[in-house]
XYZ file of C-alpha atoms in Angstrom:
294
model
C 23.356 2.664 -7.625
C 24.092 -0.758 -9.052
C 22.683 -3.327 -6.619
C 23.371 -7.055 -6.948
C 20.586 -9.179 -5.447
C 20.533 -12.876 -4.591
C 17.101 -14.379 -3.957
C 15.736 -11.710 -6.308
C 12.707 -13.764 -7.353
C 11.456 -14.144 -3.799
C 8.846 -11.979 -2.104
C 11.321 -9.441 -0.694
C 13.801 -9.567 -3.574
C 11.201 -8.924 -6.263
C 9.759 -5.937 -4.381
C 13.264 -4.590 -3.734
C 14.032 -4.776 -7.448
C 10.773 -3.023 -8.291
C 11.398 -0.187 -5.851
C 15.042 0.268 -6.879
C 14.198 0.416 -10.575
C 11.333 2.833 -9.976
C 13.880 5.187 -8.382
C 16.339 4.946 -11.279
C 18.757 2.434 -9.761
C 20.007 -0.730 -11.470
C 18.932 -4.018 -9.903
C 20.991 -6.998 -11.092
C 19.686 -10.476 -10.322
C 21.771 -13.541 -9.539
C 20.002 -16.413 -11.309
C 20.435 -20.176 -11.587
C 19.032 -20.437 -15.111
C 20.537 -19.318 -18.443
C 21.013 -15.552 -18.466
C 18.536 -13.740 -20.725
C 19.430 -10.093 -20.217
C 22.025 -7.592 -18.979
C 20.339 -7.404 -15.587
C 21.094 -11.060 -14.814
C 24.253 -12.910 -13.752
C 24.477 -16.692 -13.543
C 25.535 -18.454 -10.372
C 25.076 -21.827 -8.686
C 25.927 -21.536 -4.996
C 25.414 -25.236 -4.331
C 28.150 -25.990 -6.889
C 30.243 -22.904 -5.968
C 29.847 -21.512 -9.479
C 30.121 -17.721 -9.682
C 32.330 -15.408 -11.684
C 33.934 -13.129 -9.050
C 34.463 -10.467 -11.725
C 30.704 -9.886 -11.578
C 31.166 -8.116 -8.256
C 33.358 -5.386 -9.783
C 31.579 -2.043 -10.142
C 28.697 -3.064 -7.874
C 27.743 -0.511 -5.216
C 25.779 -2.809 -2.902
C 25.075 -6.523 -2.545
C 21.786 -7.673 -1.008
C 21.961 -11.338 -0.042
C 18.478 -12.844 0.320
C 19.192 -16.337 -1.015
C 17.914 -19.324 0.921
C 15.360 -22.108 0.715
C 12.013 -21.105 2.213
C 11.260 -22.085 5.800
C 7.577 -22.130 4.789
C 7.879 -25.541 3.124
C 6.694 -27.829 5.874
C 7.054 -30.327 7.428
C 10.851 -30.107 7.601
C 12.497 -33.410 6.811
C 16.144 -33.966 7.758
C 17.042 -33.611 4.107
C 15.181 -30.310 3.809
C 16.744 -28.960 7.002
C 20.138 -29.615 5.403
C 18.954 -27.666 2.347
C 17.843 -24.785 4.582
C 21.378 -24.627 5.986
C 23.365 -25.146 2.775
C 21.291 -22.737 0.687
C 22.152 -19.904 3.100
C 25.712 -20.707 4.134
C 27.011 -21.684 0.676
C 25.513 -18.653 -1.065
C 26.786 -16.230 1.575
C 30.294 -17.725 1.510
C 30.402 -17.423 -2.295
C 29.437 -13.750 -2.200
C 31.800 -12.928 0.659
C 34.741 -14.585 -1.114
C 33.995 -12.544 -4.248
C 33.738 -9.305 -2.239
C 37.001 -9.990 -0.401
C 38.829 -10.722 -3.648
C 37.529 -7.716 -5.596
C 39.821 -4.852 -6.628
C 36.846 -2.505 -6.456
C 34.561 -4.105 -3.855
C 30.995 -3.033 -3.065
C 30.559 -0.473 -0.320
C 28.078 -2.590 1.596
C 26.729 -6.117 1.992
C 23.159 -6.332 3.257
C 22.852 -9.938 4.332
C 19.714 -11.784 5.322
C 19.116 -13.130 8.793
C 15.980 -13.864 10.782
C 14.129 -13.285 14.020
C 14.755 -16.965 14.643
C 18.216 -16.050 15.957
C 16.551 -15.167 19.300
C 14.692 -18.452 19.714
C 11.603 -18.603 21.941
C 11.865 -15.755 24.468
C 8.351 -15.402 25.894
C 7.491 -11.840 26.942
C 11.071 -10.495 26.946
C 11.793 -7.436 24.806
C 14.407 -8.357 22.209
C 16.857 -5.852 20.773
C 19.997 -6.447 18.731
C 22.087 -6.986 21.883
C 19.866 -9.833 23.106
C 21.687 -13.183 23.213
C 21.297 -15.931 20.666
C 18.499 -18.331 21.508
C 18.213 -22.106 21.306
C 16.936 -24.275 18.471
C 17.514 -25.074 14.824
C 16.614 -21.626 13.453
C 18.680 -19.830 16.101
C 21.739 -21.892 15.189
C 21.106 -21.399 11.466
C 20.659 -17.617 11.695
C 23.774 -17.324 13.872
C 25.909 -19.262 11.372
C 24.439 -17.213 8.509
C 25.400 -13.968 10.236
C 28.883 -15.207 11.095
C 29.546 -16.042 7.438
C 28.388 -12.593 6.267
C 30.528 -10.798 8.845
C 33.674 -12.119 7.128
C 33.154 -9.623 4.276
C 35.734 -6.835 4.053
C 33.127 -4.121 3.333
C 30.446 -2.619 5.581
C 28.097 -5.435 6.630
C 24.482 -5.035 7.716
C 22.535 -8.042 9.021
C 18.787 -7.716 8.487
C 16.906 -9.836 11.000
C 13.668 -10.289 9.098
C 10.392 -11.104 10.810
C 6.950 -12.069 9.483
C 6.536 -10.046 6.281
C 2.915 -9.027 5.706
C 2.120 -8.760 2.017
C -0.751 -8.620 -0.457
C 0.934 -11.670 -2.014
C 0.390 -13.563 1.270
C 4.104 -14.013 2.062
C 4.589 -15.306 5.604
C 0.829 -15.377 6.174
C 0.937 -18.341 3.812
C -2.147 -20.493 4.100
C -3.535 -18.601 7.084
C -5.180 -15.702 5.260
C -7.318 -17.872 2.932
C -8.644 -19.756 5.983
C -9.581 -16.484 7.672
C -11.337 -15.344 4.496
C -13.374 -18.561 4.666
C -14.259 -17.872 8.288
C -12.445 -20.931 9.628
C -9.292 -19.275 10.956
C -8.150 -18.711 14.519
C -5.209 -18.364 16.868
C -2.446 -20.970 16.827
C -1.721 -22.639 20.132
C -2.427 -20.293 23.037
C -2.326 -17.290 20.709
C -0.369 -15.418 23.399
C 2.996 -15.820 21.655
C 4.451 -12.591 20.249
C 4.781 -12.494 16.473
C 7.176 -9.853 15.200
C 5.869 -8.484 11.894
C 6.510 -5.844 9.220
C 4.776 -4.848 5.987
C 6.528 -5.817 2.757
C 6.752 -2.172 1.741
C 8.489 -1.199 4.994
C 10.774 -4.252 4.828
C 12.119 -3.139 1.468
C 12.214 0.547 2.409
C 14.295 -0.427 5.453
C 16.756 -2.401 3.312
C 17.197 0.586 0.981
C 17.618 2.886 3.988
C 20.364 0.659 5.408
C 22.152 0.570 2.043
C 22.198 4.354 1.931
C 23.000 4.981 5.629
C 26.791 4.795 5.752
C 26.861 4.681 9.549
C 24.697 1.548 9.649
C 26.428 -1.748 10.330
C 25.815 -4.944 12.256
C 22.398 -6.434 13.087
C 19.086 -4.616 12.700
C 15.654 -5.940 13.679
C 13.357 -5.410 10.701
C 10.129 -5.320 12.655
C 7.316 -2.804 13.074
C 7.370 -0.684 16.261
C 3.998 -1.963 17.515
C 4.220 -5.438 19.073
C 1.384 -7.909 18.584
C 0.539 -11.443 19.617
C -0.567 -14.191 17.240
C -4.123 -13.795 18.561
C -4.106 -10.014 18.015
C -2.834 -10.323 14.439
C -5.396 -12.958 13.482
C -8.195 -11.067 15.217
C -7.333 -7.881 13.318
C -7.227 -9.758 10.015
C -10.655 -11.184 10.785
C -12.024 -7.792 11.840
C -10.977 -6.049 8.638
C -12.149 -8.991 6.515
C -15.428 -9.182 8.492
C -14.852 -12.836 9.324
C -14.949 -14.754 12.627
C -11.667 -16.036 14.093
C -12.851 -18.343 16.869
C -11.414 -21.678 15.707
C -8.148 -22.101 17.589
C -5.633 -24.721 16.495
C -4.218 -26.632 19.504
C -0.438 -26.720 19.841
C -0.350 -30.533 20.062
C -2.214 -30.826 16.750
C 0.259 -28.486 15.073
C 3.193 -30.506 16.381
C 1.626 -33.708 15.072
C 0.990 -32.175 11.649
C 4.180 -30.222 10.971
C 6.688 -31.366 13.598
C 9.569 -29.151 14.705
C 8.489 -26.282 12.439
C 5.446 -25.726 14.668
C 7.588 -24.725 17.651
C 10.294 -22.990 15.626
C 8.036 -20.895 13.367
C 4.549 -20.527 14.788
C 4.433 -21.242 18.514
C 7.636 -19.467 19.557
C 7.405 -15.972 21.031
C 9.594 -13.063 19.867
C 8.757 -9.573 21.122
C 11.239 -7.536 19.106
C 12.000 -3.825 19.191
C 12.654 -1.569 16.205
C 14.493 1.081 18.242
C 17.864 0.704 16.512
C 16.334 0.978 13.054
C 14.326 4.039 14.039
C 17.336 5.661 15.718
C 19.168 5.375 12.374
C 16.534 7.696 10.884
C 14.075 5.193 9.399
C 10.383 6.108 9.444
C 7.730 3.412 9.032
C 4.896 3.790 6.558
C 2.857 1.103 8.355
C 3.893 1.336 12.027
C 0.666 -0.088 13.505
C -1.046 -3.445 13.101
C -4.253 -1.803 11.854
C -2.313 0.006 9.102
C -0.356 -3.071 8.053
C -3.429 -5.318 7.879
C -5.169 -2.628 5.847
C -2.204 -2.655 3.473
C -2.389 -6.454 3.145
C -6.099 -6.709 2.352
C -6.524 -3.515 0.299
């Protein structure tokens, strides 16, 4: 296959490219710097610069572009960037797909668990309603833009991606390694999670599964709370995890991002993904943490 990837230099995009190339596929990166090889195509979504001819002959488009939500605190200006970087890039790709004489067979477009908002202990599947909050509104708009494409569209609702390169664990893992980590807030909030390897394997599976369309939760089948995840990291690293961070302190330090990213609870199911034939390599928390710290 020839797969066009936006956000190809990010955590997920770079691993997707590696896996595709290792299997003999062609991964083509959309880049915002001067092109320096046949596997790169220039674009500038903020300026609506993209040659629509680049979409011709592509089998699949994987849209992962978007400013990181991990840059905190979120200022008003950065929240606007979070929106524009996703909506503008998706619109540009969709317009190119819809205008192509030989369009791609599928668009795999990024979304996020944030679409559900804070839902406590409720099980969340792909039919669960949109939640409240900034990230819920953003993910919903992102999905709506992708669904305008004339090809098969798959919306990958990504959760916390656990990686050897830290990824969504961000600054948490180094603190645990130092023995000064602990649960955030009450620690009882559900954190949906998936290993980087399974995240990318799921994206490839959804590209190749012609019956797959619409939203899919990209989350491991075993649910876990914030406290359980941090405790397991500490156990496998042989470090204590007793130092809890109070919710009020997090809100003072990082503002709205505390509630939207770290204190909200999302207990997501992977049933739809598994029913499509996908098998996890790291289905349990113990296995995924072992993958991260190995």
